[in-house]
Phi, psi and omega in degrees: 000144183284150174282165184290342181281335178281146180294140177285139178281128186237152175238136179255132179228126180232145177201114170233098187306128175079007184224092183296318183295315180293325177296316178295321177297322177298318177300320178297318178296318179297320179298316179297319180294319179296318177296320179296325178278355179079022180272151177263114182282116181255352179185163178205161178200157177214148176233140179241011183254160172276155173089150183288330184287340183251039181230070182293329181293324177295314180297320179295319178300316181291327175295320178295321178295316180297323180285350179084018181277348181225153177246344181223149172234126177258128175226167177275307179212159185295332180294345175287337175278307178197156176262005181244134183299321182295326177291322178294320178298317177298317178301309180296320180299316179295318180292325176295321178298322182272358181061046178247135178263152179246136176237121176255129183278339183279331179205163179277115183297327181293342176259331185276311187296319181298343180284353183246162177302327179302324179299321178295318180296317180295320177298320178296318178297316180299316180294318183291318185265346183079024180268160174272157177296146188275011180253149182248134176253115181285159180299325181294323179280335177296329179297331182271346182265152176292316174213164180263012176287156179291131184280153171282165178304321180296315179296322180296321179291331181284339182268050183299332181293336180266349187253151174286152177279350177284149174291157179299313176222162180303135174071013182232106181241150179292000000 
């Protein structure tokens, strides 16, 4: 395992279904955030299609995570991974197993996820298996937060300035 002084190996993943230009712009934003956090970008991928079968970049990213080639995944928002809570729980469970952190540039995951039922499930998995939560809080976002501890649902709702007004996933509101 790398020491904290060495740059973390990062993967960038972008997906805006049906919109190639917006997907490429998302990759540029992710690259800037990774550089700002001091991460070494070792790969990137984007998918512009709907459906799980037409997402080769996602599958490649997960193979790289499983092989231990990356320590961080940068995304814009969780809906780019999936619009269903059960798929996100599976995504987080796999990343916790591989010891990979997720960074979302649109909102702070440590404040957003606990406001949803999914946050409770992830906390239960972490407690049962002894794993750490799969989100990374960068130093730049810590400056804007009161603390870097995981927020309660009530605290997450109070931090509207740090959260996106979009729901985490379709049909799932705090």
